[in-house]
Short mmCIF file of C-alpha atoms in Angstrom, two decimals:
data_model
loop_
_atom_site.label_atom_id
_atom_site.label_comp_id
_atom_site.label_asym_id
_atom_site.label_seq_id
_atom_site.Cartn_x
_atom_site.Cartn_y
_atom_site.Cartn_z
CA MET P 16 4.05 23.58 17.07
CA VAL P 17 4.24 24.92 13.53
CA ASP P 18 7.22 24.38 11.28
CA ASN P 19 6.55 26.65 8.35
CA GLU P 20 9.79 25.82 6.58
CA HIS P 21 9.10 22.09 6.51
CA ASN P 22 5.34 22.54 6.32
CA THR P 23 4.59 20.41 9.38
CA ILE P 24 2.30 21.01 12.28
CA THR P 25 2.44 18.93 15.43
CA VAL P 26 -0.36 19.17 17.94
CA GLN P 27 -0.05 17.54 21.34
CA PHE P 28 -3.14 17.19 23.43
CA THR P 29 -3.49 16.12 27.04
CA PRO P 30 -6.49 13.99 28.00
CA THR P 31 -8.02 15.05 31.30
CA ILE P 32 -7.46 11.63 32.90
CA PRO P 33 -5.01 8.83 31.91
CA HIS P 34 -7.73 6.33 30.97
CA CYS P 35 -9.91 8.77 29.14
CA SER P 36 -11.92 6.71 26.65
CA MET P 37 -12.51 9.74 24.46
CA ALA P 38 -8.83 10.20 23.61
CA SER P 39 -9.08 8.69 20.10
CA LEU P 40 -12.16 10.71 19.29
CA ILE P 41 -10.63 13.93 20.56
CA GLY P 42 -7.47 13.31 18.54
CA LEU P 43 -9.56 12.60 15.45
CA ALA P 44 -11.56 15.79 15.94
CA ILE P 45 -8.33 17.78 16.11
CA ARG P 46 -7.10 16.16 12.89
CA VAL P 47 -10.37 16.85 11.09
CA GLN P 48 -10.41 20.47 12.19
CA LEU P 49 -6.86 20.99 10.97
CA LEU P 50 -7.61 19.17 7.69
CA ARG P 51 -10.48 21.57 7.08
CA VAL P 52 -8.62 24.82 7.78
CA LEU P 53 -5.01 24.22 6.75
CA PRO P 54 -3.56 24.48 3.24
CA SER P 55 -2.86 21.00 1.82
CA ARG P 56 0.89 21.55 1.87
CA PHE P 57 0.90 20.98 5.63
CA LYS P 58 1.73 17.59 7.11
CA VAL P 59 -0.17 17.11 10.34
CA ASN P 60 0.93 15.14 13.41
CA VAL P 61 -1.53 14.78 16.28
CA ARG P 62 -0.24 13.10 19.40
CA ILE P 63 -1.07 12.67 23.03
CA THR P 64 1.28 14.63 25.32
CA PRO P 65 3.82 12.01 26.40
CA GLY P 66 3.09 10.42 29.74
CA THR P 67 -0.54 11.53 29.99
CA HIS P 68 -2.46 8.49 28.78
CA ALA P 69 -2.38 4.76 29.39
CA SER P 70 -2.90 3.80 25.74
CA GLU P 71 -0.85 6.66 24.33
CA ARG P 72 1.09 4.52 21.84
CA GLU P 73 -1.99 2.77 20.51
CA VAL P 74 -3.93 6.03 20.16
CA ASN P 75 -1.00 7.85 18.52
CA LYS P 76 -0.53 5.01 16.04
CA GLN P 77 -4.18 5.11 14.99
CA LEU P 78 -4.18 8.88 14.66
CA ALA P 79 -1.05 8.71 12.47
CA ASP P 80 -2.57 6.09 10.14
CA LYS P 81 -4.20 8.12 7.39
CA GLU P 82 -5.92 5.08 5.89
CA ARG P 83 -7.61 4.27 9.22
CA VAL P 84 -8.56 7.94 9.66
CA ALA P 85 -9.95 8.13 6.10
CA ALA P 86 -12.01 4.97 6.55
CA ALA P 87 -13.33 6.17 9.92
CA LEU P 88 -14.38 9.48 8.39
CA GLU P 89 -16.49 7.64 5.81
CA ASN P 90 -18.76 6.78 8.72
CA LEU P 91 -21.32 9.58 8.66
CA ASN P 92 -22.38 8.99 12.25
CA LEU P 93 -18.83 9.50 13.42
CA VAL P 94 -18.45 12.63 11.30
CA GLU P 95 -21.61 14.01 12.87
CA VAL P 96 -20.21 13.43 16.37
CA ILE P 97 -16.94 15.08 15.36
CA ASN P 98 -18.77 18.05 13.86
CA GLN P 99 -20.52 18.51 17.19
CA CYS P 100 -17.17 18.32 19.02
CA ILE P 101 -15.75 20.99 16.78
CA ALA P 102 -18.76 23.29 16.59
CA GLY P 103 -18.55 26.41 18.64
CA GLN P 104 -14.78 26.10 19.04
CA PHE P 105 -13.91 29.00 16.81
CA GLU P 106 -15.78 32.22 16.71
CA PHE P 107 -14.50 34.81 14.26
CA MET R 20 22.94 8.63 -10.59
CA GLY R 21 19.82 8.91 -12.68
CA ARG R 22 16.74 11.02 -12.91
CA LEU R 23 12.99 10.64 -13.21
CA GLU R 24 11.54 12.61 -16.07
CA LEU R 25 7.86 13.49 -15.93
CA ILE R 26 6.15 12.23 -19.08
CA GLN R 27 2.56 13.07 -18.27
CA SER R 28 0.28 14.10 -15.42
CA LEU R 29 -3.24 12.63 -15.46
CA THR R 30 -6.24 14.18 -13.76
CA GLY R 31 -9.80 12.92 -13.48
CA HIS R 32 -10.10 11.38 -10.05
CA GLU R 33 -11.94 13.40 -7.43
CA GLY R 34 -10.36 12.78 -4.09
CA ARG R 35 -7.10 10.97 -3.37
CA VAL R 36 -5.83 8.31 -5.75
CA TRP R 37 -4.79 5.32 -3.68
CA ASN R 38 -3.43 2.92 -6.27
CA VAL R 39 -2.57 2.03 -9.84
CA SER R 40 -2.09 -1.31 -11.57
CA TRP R 41 -0.48 -2.08 -14.93
CA HIS R 42 -2.03 -4.42 -17.49
CA PRO R 43 0.53 -7.24 -17.97
CA LYS R 44 1.25 -5.96 -21.52
CA GLY R 45 2.03 -2.49 -20.20
CA ASN R 46 -0.23 -0.66 -22.66
CA PHE R 47 -3.03 -0.03 -20.17
CA PHE R 48 -3.29 0.66 -16.47
CA ALA R 49 -6.10 1.06 -13.97
CA SER R 50 -6.38 3.51 -11.08
CA CYS R 51 -8.62 3.79 -8.03
CA GLY R 52 -9.30 6.00 -5.06
CA GLU R 53 -11.75 7.83 -2.84
CA ASP R 54 -14.23 8.67 -5.61
CA LYS R 55 -15.20 4.93 -5.83
CA ILE R 56 -14.67 4.93 -9.61
CA ILE R 57 -11.99 2.80 -11.25
CA ARG R 58 -10.43 4.42 -14.29
CA VAL R 59 -8.68 2.57 -17.09
CA TRP R 60 -6.08 4.49 -19.10
CA GLY R 61 -4.51 3.56 -22.43
CA LYS R 62 -1.93 4.92 -24.78
CA GLN R 63 -2.72 6.59 -28.09
CA GLY R 64 0.56 7.36 -29.84
CA SER R 65 2.65 9.02 -27.16
CA LYS R 66 -0.17 10.23 -24.94
CA TRP R 67 -2.06 8.40 -22.22
CA SER R 68 -5.77 9.07 -21.98
CA LEU R 69 -8.85 7.81 -20.17
CA LYS R 70 -10.40 4.78 -21.87
CA SER R 71 -13.02 3.52 -19.42
CA THR R 72 -14.63 4.33 -16.12
CA LEU R 73 -15.84 1.45 -13.98
CA SER R 74 -18.48 2.81 -11.66
CA GLU R 75 -21.36 1.40 -9.59
CA GLY R 76 -19.09 -1.36 -8.39
CA HIS R 77 -18.35 -0.14 -4.91
CA LYS R 78 -20.11 1.92 -2.30
CA ARG R 79 -16.98 3.31 -0.66
CA THR R 80 -13.33 4.12 -1.40
CA VAL R 81 -11.59 1.66 -3.72
CA ARG R 82 -8.24 0.99 -2.09
CA GLU R 83 -6.51 -1.24 -4.61
CA VAL R 84 -7.01 -2.52 -8.17
CA SER R 85 -5.12 -5.43 -9.64
CA TRP R 86 -5.00 -6.69 -13.21
CA SER R 87 -5.00 -10.47 -13.60
CA PRO R 88 -1.84 -12.03 -15.12
CA CYS R 89 -3.86 -13.09 -18.21
CA GLY R 90 -4.96 -9.47 -18.68
CA ASN R 91 -8.66 -10.29 -18.89
CA TYR R 92 -9.84 -9.28 -15.44
CA ILE R 93 -9.45 -6.48 -12.92
CA ALA R 94 -10.02 -7.15 -9.22
CA SER R 95 -10.79 -4.24 -6.91
CA ALA R 96 -10.64 -4.03 -3.11
CA SER R 97 -12.89 -1.56 -1.30
CA PHE R 98 -13.61 -0.08 2.11
CA ASP R 99 -17.16 -1.37 1.52
CA ALA R 100 -15.80 -4.80 2.61
CA THR R 101 -16.07 -6.39 -0.84
CA VAL R 102 -13.79 -7.40 -3.70
CA ALA R 103 -15.22 -6.89 -7.18
CA ILE R 104 -14.16 -8.70 -10.35
CA TRP R 105 -14.44 -6.85 -13.67
CA ASP R 106 -14.37 -8.46 -17.08
CA LYS R 107 -14.21 -6.92 -20.53
CA SER R 108 -15.20 -9.87 -22.71
CA ALA R 109 -18.57 -8.30 -23.46
CA GLY R 110 -16.84 -5.26 -24.97
CA GLU R 111 -17.14 -2.89 -22.03
CA PHE R 112 -15.91 -3.60 -18.52
CA GLU R 113 -18.63 -5.01 -16.34
CA CYS R 114 -18.66 -6.20 -12.78
CA ILE R 115 -19.12 -9.98 -13.01
CA ALA R 116 -18.73 -10.86 -9.36
CA THR R 117 -18.77 -9.24 -5.92
CA LEU R 118 -16.96 -11.26 -3.29
CA GLU R 119 -18.22 -10.84 0.24
CA GLY R 120 -16.88 -12.23 3.45
CA HIS R 121 -14.57 -9.68 5.02
CA GLU R 122 -16.03 -7.97 8.09
CA ASN R 123 -14.81 -4.50 7.25
CA GLU R 124 -12.57 -2.50 4.90
CA VAL R 125 -10.67 -4.60 2.34
CA LYS R 126 -7.26 -3.03 1.90
CA SER R 127 -5.60 -5.07 -0.83
CA VAL R 128 -6.19 -7.68 -3.52
CA SER R 129 -3.70 -9.61 -5.62
CA TRP R 130 -3.67 -12.41 -8.26
CA SER R 131 -1.23 -15.30 -8.15
CA ARG R 132 1.11 -15.70 -11.12
CA SER R 133 -0.53 -19.02 -11.97
CA GLY R 134 -3.95 -17.35 -12.11
CA SER R 135 -5.41 -20.08 -9.87
CA PHE R 136 -5.63 -17.92 -6.79
CA MET R 137 -6.41 -14.45 -5.59
CA ALA R 138 -5.78 -13.06 -2.10
CA SER R 139 -7.46 -10.23 -0.21
CA CYS R 140 -6.85 -8.72 3.21
CA SER R 141 -8.70 -6.45 5.58
CA ARG R 142 -8.86 -4.43 8.79
CA ASP R 143 -10.60 -7.53 10.15
CA LYS R 144 -7.01 -8.93 10.49
CA SER R 145 -7.56 -11.75 8.04
CA VAL R 146 -6.14 -12.77 4.69
CA TRP R 147 -8.57 -14.63 2.41
CA ILE R 148 -7.40 -16.98 -0.31
CA TRP R 149 -9.84 -17.25 -3.23
CA GLU R 150 -9.73 -20.17 -5.64
CA VAL R 151 -10.28 -19.10 -9.21
CA ALA R 152 -11.80 -21.56 -11.70
CA GLU R 153 -13.46 -20.45 -14.95
CA GLU R 154 -15.35 -17.42 -13.65
CA GLU R 155 -16.14 -18.93 -10.27
CA TYR R 156 -14.49 -17.53 -7.17
CA GLU R 157 -14.61 -19.64 -4.04
CA CYS R 158 -13.12 -18.92 -0.69
CA GLY R 159 -10.29 -21.42 -0.23
CA ALA R 160 -9.04 -20.28 3.17
CA VAL R 161 -9.41 -17.61 5.82
CA LEU R 162 -6.07 -16.96 7.46
CA ASN R 163 -6.13 -15.29 10.86
CA ALA R 164 -2.44 -15.09 11.59
CA HIS R 165 -2.04 -11.33 12.01
CA THR R 166 -2.99 -9.58 15.23
CA GLN R 167 -3.95 -6.30 13.57
CA ASP R 168 -5.21 -4.68 10.37
CA VAL R 169 -3.65 -6.26 7.25
CA LYS R 170 -2.56 -3.58 4.79
CA LYS R 171 -1.28 -5.45 1.76
CA VAL R 172 -1.11 -8.86 0.11
CA ILE R 173 1.11 -9.86 -2.78
CA TRP R 174 1.93 -13.16 -4.46
CA HIS R 175 5.39 -14.55 -5.08
CA PRO R 176 6.43 -13.91 -8.72
CA LEU R 177 6.87 -17.62 -9.45
CA GLU R 178 5.25 -19.87 -6.87
CA ASP R 179 1.85 -19.94 -5.19
CA ILE R 180 3.09 -18.28 -2.03
CA VAL R 181 1.36 -15.20 -0.60
CA ALA R 182 2.89 -12.52 1.60
CA SER R 183 0.91 -10.12 3.80
CA ALA R 184 1.96 -6.88 5.52
CA SER R 185 0.27 -5.59 8.65
CA TYR R 186 -0.34 -2.84 11.21
CA ASP R 187 1.11 -5.40 13.64
CA ASN R 188 4.56 -4.50 12.20
CA THR R 189 5.17 -7.91 10.62
CA VAL R 190 5.05 -9.58 7.23
CA LYS R 191 3.80 -13.16 7.05
CA MET R 192 4.12 -15.71 4.29
CA PHE R 193 1.67 -18.49 3.57
CA ARG R 194 1.64 -21.52 1.32
CA GLU R 195 -0.71 -24.41 0.73
CA ASP R 196 0.23 -27.72 2.29
CA LEU R 197 -0.13 -30.11 -0.65
CA ALA R 198 -1.09 -33.01 1.60
CA ASP R 199 -4.11 -31.57 3.41
CA HIS R 200 -4.79 -28.45 1.28
CA ASP R 201 -4.48 -26.23 4.33
CA TRP R 202 -2.83 -22.87 3.98
CA THR R 203 -0.30 -22.25 6.74
CA CYS R 204 1.98 -19.45 7.79
CA PHE R 205 5.55 -20.66 7.28
CA ALA R 206 7.40 -17.43 7.94
CA THR R 207 6.94 -14.25 10.00
CA LEU R 208 9.27 -11.38 9.18
CA THR R 209 9.77 -9.23 12.27
CA SER R 210 11.99 -6.19 12.33
CA HIS R 211 10.03 -3.05 11.50
CA ASP R 212 9.06 -0.80 14.42
CA SER R 213 5.73 0.18 13.00
CA THR R 214 3.08 -0.71 10.41
CA VAL R 215 4.43 -2.39 7.28
CA TRP R 216 2.51 -0.70 4.47
CA SER R 217 3.75 -2.51 1.39
CA MET R 218 6.32 -4.86 -0.10
CA SER R 219 7.71 -6.06 -3.39
CA PHE R 220 9.53 -9.23 -4.44
CA ASP R 221 12.50 -9.01 -6.75
CA LYS R 222 12.31 -10.88 -10.07
CA SER R 223 13.60 -14.16 -8.64
CA GLY R 224 11.30 -14.11 -5.62
CA THR R 225 14.27 -14.81 -3.34
CA ARG R 226 14.36 -11.24 -2.03
CA LEU R 227 11.65 -9.01 -0.64
CA ALA R 228 11.70 -5.24 -0.05
CA THR R 229 9.33 -3.92 2.64
CA CYS R 230 8.42 -0.35 3.56
CA SER R 231 6.99 0.98 6.77
CA ASP R 232 5.56 3.76 8.91
CA ASP R 233 8.93 3.62 10.74
CA ASN R 234 10.36 5.51 7.72
CA THR R 235 12.66 2.64 6.70
CA ILE R 236 12.91 0.11 3.92
CA LYS R 237 14.14 -3.38 4.72
CA ILE R 238 15.51 -5.95 2.31
CA TRP R 239 14.93 -9.60 3.18
CA ARG R 240 16.53 -12.67 1.69
CA GLU R 241 15.25 -16.21 1.50
CA TYR R 242 17.43 -19.01 2.83
CA LYS R 243 16.23 -22.42 1.73
CA PRO R 244 16.94 -25.62 3.70
CA GLY R 245 20.48 -26.79 2.95
CA ASN R 246 21.71 -23.25 2.20
CA VAL R 247 25.45 -22.74 1.92
CA GLU R 248 25.48 -19.88 4.43
CA GLY R 249 24.59 -22.30 7.18
CA ILE R 250 21.36 -20.54 8.20
CA VAL R 251 19.28 -22.97 10.23
CA THR R 252 15.91 -23.85 8.71
CA PRO R 253 13.82 -25.51 11.42
CA SER R 254 10.85 -27.52 10.16
CA GLY R 255 12.23 -27.62 6.64
CA ASP R 256 10.69 -24.32 5.58
CA PRO R 257 12.72 -21.53 4.02
CA VAL R 258 13.76 -18.80 6.44
CA TRP R 259 13.62 -15.09 5.60
CA LYS R 260 16.21 -12.82 7.16
CA CYS R 261 16.50 -9.05 7.13
CA VAL R 262 19.82 -8.39 5.37
CA CYS R 263 19.64 -4.63 4.90
CA THR R 264 17.84 -1.64 6.43
CA LEU R 265 17.71 1.69 4.58
CA SER R 266 17.07 4.39 7.15
CA GLY R 267 17.63 8.13 7.22
CA TYR R 268 16.35 8.63 3.67
CA HIS R 269 12.60 9.03 4.15
CA ASN R 270 11.04 11.71 6.34
CA ARG R 271 7.56 10.28 6.69
CA THR R 272 5.60 7.06 6.26
CA ILE R 273 6.54 5.07 3.15
CA TYR R 274 3.28 3.91 1.58
CA ASP R 275 4.50 1.82 -1.34
CA ILE R 276 7.61 0.19 -2.75
CA ALA R 277 8.24 -1.38 -6.16
CA TRP R 278 11.13 -3.60 -7.22
CA CYS R 279 11.50 -3.49 -11.00
CA HIS R 280 11.83 -6.95 -12.56
CA GLN R 281 13.66 -5.54 -15.56
CA THR R 282 16.12 -3.03 -14.12
CA ASP R 283 16.27 -4.22 -10.49
CA LEU R 284 15.71 -0.61 -9.38
CA ILE R 285 13.60 0.00 -6.27
CA ALA R 286 11.19 2.96 -6.18
CA THR R 287 9.41 4.24 -3.06
CA ALA R 288 6.26 6.34 -2.50
CA CYS R 289 6.48 8.50 0.60
CA GLY R 290 4.30 10.79 2.70
CA ASP R 291 6.85 13.56 2.22
CA ASP R 292 5.67 13.91 -1.43
CA ILE R 293 8.92 12.43 -2.74
CA ILE R 294 9.59 9.46 -5.04
CA ARG R 295 13.01 7.92 -4.42
CA VAL R 296 14.90 5.40 -6.52
CA PHE R 297 17.46 2.99 -5.07
CA LYS R 298 19.93 0.72 -6.83
CA GLU R 299 22.00 -2.12 -5.44
CA ALA R 300 25.68 -1.15 -5.23
CA PRO R 301 28.09 -2.95 -7.52
CA GLU R 302 30.08 -5.64 -5.62
CA SER R 303 27.24 -5.84 -3.10
CA ASP R 304 27.50 -8.88 -0.82
CA PRO R 305 24.38 -11.02 -1.30
CA ASN R 306 24.15 -11.71 2.44
CA GLU R 307 24.74 -8.08 3.45
CA PRO R 308 23.70 -6.08 0.38
CA THR R 309 24.16 -2.33 0.09
CA PHE R 310 21.83 -0.06 -1.81
CA GLU R 311 22.44 3.46 -3.02
CA LEU R 312 19.93 6.25 -3.39
CA VAL R 313 20.26 7.15 -7.07
CA HIS R 314 17.46 9.68 -7.38
CA THR R 315 15.31 11.87 -5.14
CA CYS R 316 12.34 13.37 -6.95
CA THR R 317 11.34 16.13 -4.52
CA ASN R 318 7.77 17.36 -4.89
CA ALA R 319 7.04 14.52 -7.31
CA HIS R 320 3.50 15.34 -6.20
CA SER R 321 2.12 18.21 -4.16
CA GLN R 322 0.88 15.79 -1.50
CA ASP R 323 1.58 12.26 -0.22
CA VAL R 324 2.57 9.69 -2.82
CA ASN R 325 0.47 6.57 -2.21
CA ALA R 326 1.66 4.17 -4.89
CA VAL R 327 4.53 3.54 -7.32
CA LYS R 328 4.53 0.81 -9.96
CA TRP R 329 7.16 -0.01 -12.58
CA SER R 330 5.94 -0.93 -16.06
CA PRO R 331 6.10 -4.70 -16.69
CA THR R 332 7.28 -4.14 -20.27
CA VAL R 333 8.95 -0.74 -20.69
CA ALA R 334 12.16 -0.58 -18.65
CA GLY R 335 12.32 2.58 -16.56
CA MET R 336 8.68 3.59 -16.94
CA LEU R 337 6.99 4.31 -13.60
CA LEU R 338 3.49 5.25 -12.46
CA SER R 339 2.72 7.15 -9.27
CA ALA R 340 -0.57 7.95 -7.53
CA SER R 341 -1.13 10.66 -4.94
CA ASP R 342 -3.39 12.40 -2.43
CA ASP R 343 -3.17 15.36 -4.83
CA GLU R 344 -5.71 13.52 -7.05
CA THR R 345 -3.27 12.98 -9.90
CA ILE R 346 -1.48 10.04 -11.48
CA LYS R 347 1.91 10.70 -13.03
CA VAL R 348 3.81 8.75 -15.67
CA TRP R 349 7.60 8.91 -15.37
CA MET R 350 10.63 7.66 -17.22
CA TYR R 351 13.79 6.85 -15.27
CA GLU R 352 16.98 7.61 -17.17
CA GLU R 353 20.59 7.06 -16.12
#
């Protein structure tokens, strides 16, 4: 959902099962991908589609915390995993 | 109504600037951020310029810097889980101590007014009290009261009381029990619906302004035992009550708040790139105060504003730090 006037983008993703342990990682990968391709004027919101995950609130809160995201992305191992998640997604 | 006039925009940092801290005399300030280098800026005539760079102190993002009340030291908090102390007595700033102990990212560091203590906090959920004597820093207490990441610690402007703000949506206050030298939590301020990112005491230390991921600011007031309003103070400790909530003004997370000890104005740093200034309304009831928005500085920065700090000596002068890698110096005028 793109709001060009207010420069916000909201992405909702649905984990395949309600207790999916990869939900945080998937959300983070989405954020990183958007960070890399969008102009800096955009504010990004990444959330789990309401009602589709057991720890939805906890995961959404972490994904919305830019300090936690920034610190996590200083972990090169994690960045490598995310790069692998993202690779091959877009072919131009 | 007033306005914020941009005095100067300072570049130099590579990566987001997380924080700024004024020297107590107001003629210098320090900044820090993702590039791990602390920069010290000073004034030459009417222009601010870079005076020193403090590097090799941290291995990861520096999240906060804080100048000691005596003006001789700078403390820095880093994602590398350490707090570094910098001293200039040898002419140039050098790192004279690296304090270890936290298990992961240190988010904030602050000096007490008396200079006897320092506090730090971390994603490890703890607040550490450090005892400062000569140039020795010893851990005085490890406080595990919060249930989540602790984002900020600040000291009371007059007494040796420390307040901490957390991802657990609360603010806690701690003081040392003079009898057994144990630090205990004597107040928990619960009202925000999400992470409390920062807070600021007013000049008297009897009021506290907090800002949160729930897009609101809350004003809290201290009620001491024996207060005339009749607020019950169980266990003889002062009680802090939320007396005002400012909602509907901010569109995104509010990362920092600063209550000016000279003008009483409150400035906020928000994720919507805007700096806002609030002023208490005339005839405001102390137990139910009202605050007015007196200035909205839209696009103060081109990205999130992470910090705002009023000058300790020049009334109306404000610093801001942003994700856009700049620091801006402002002057608020009525």
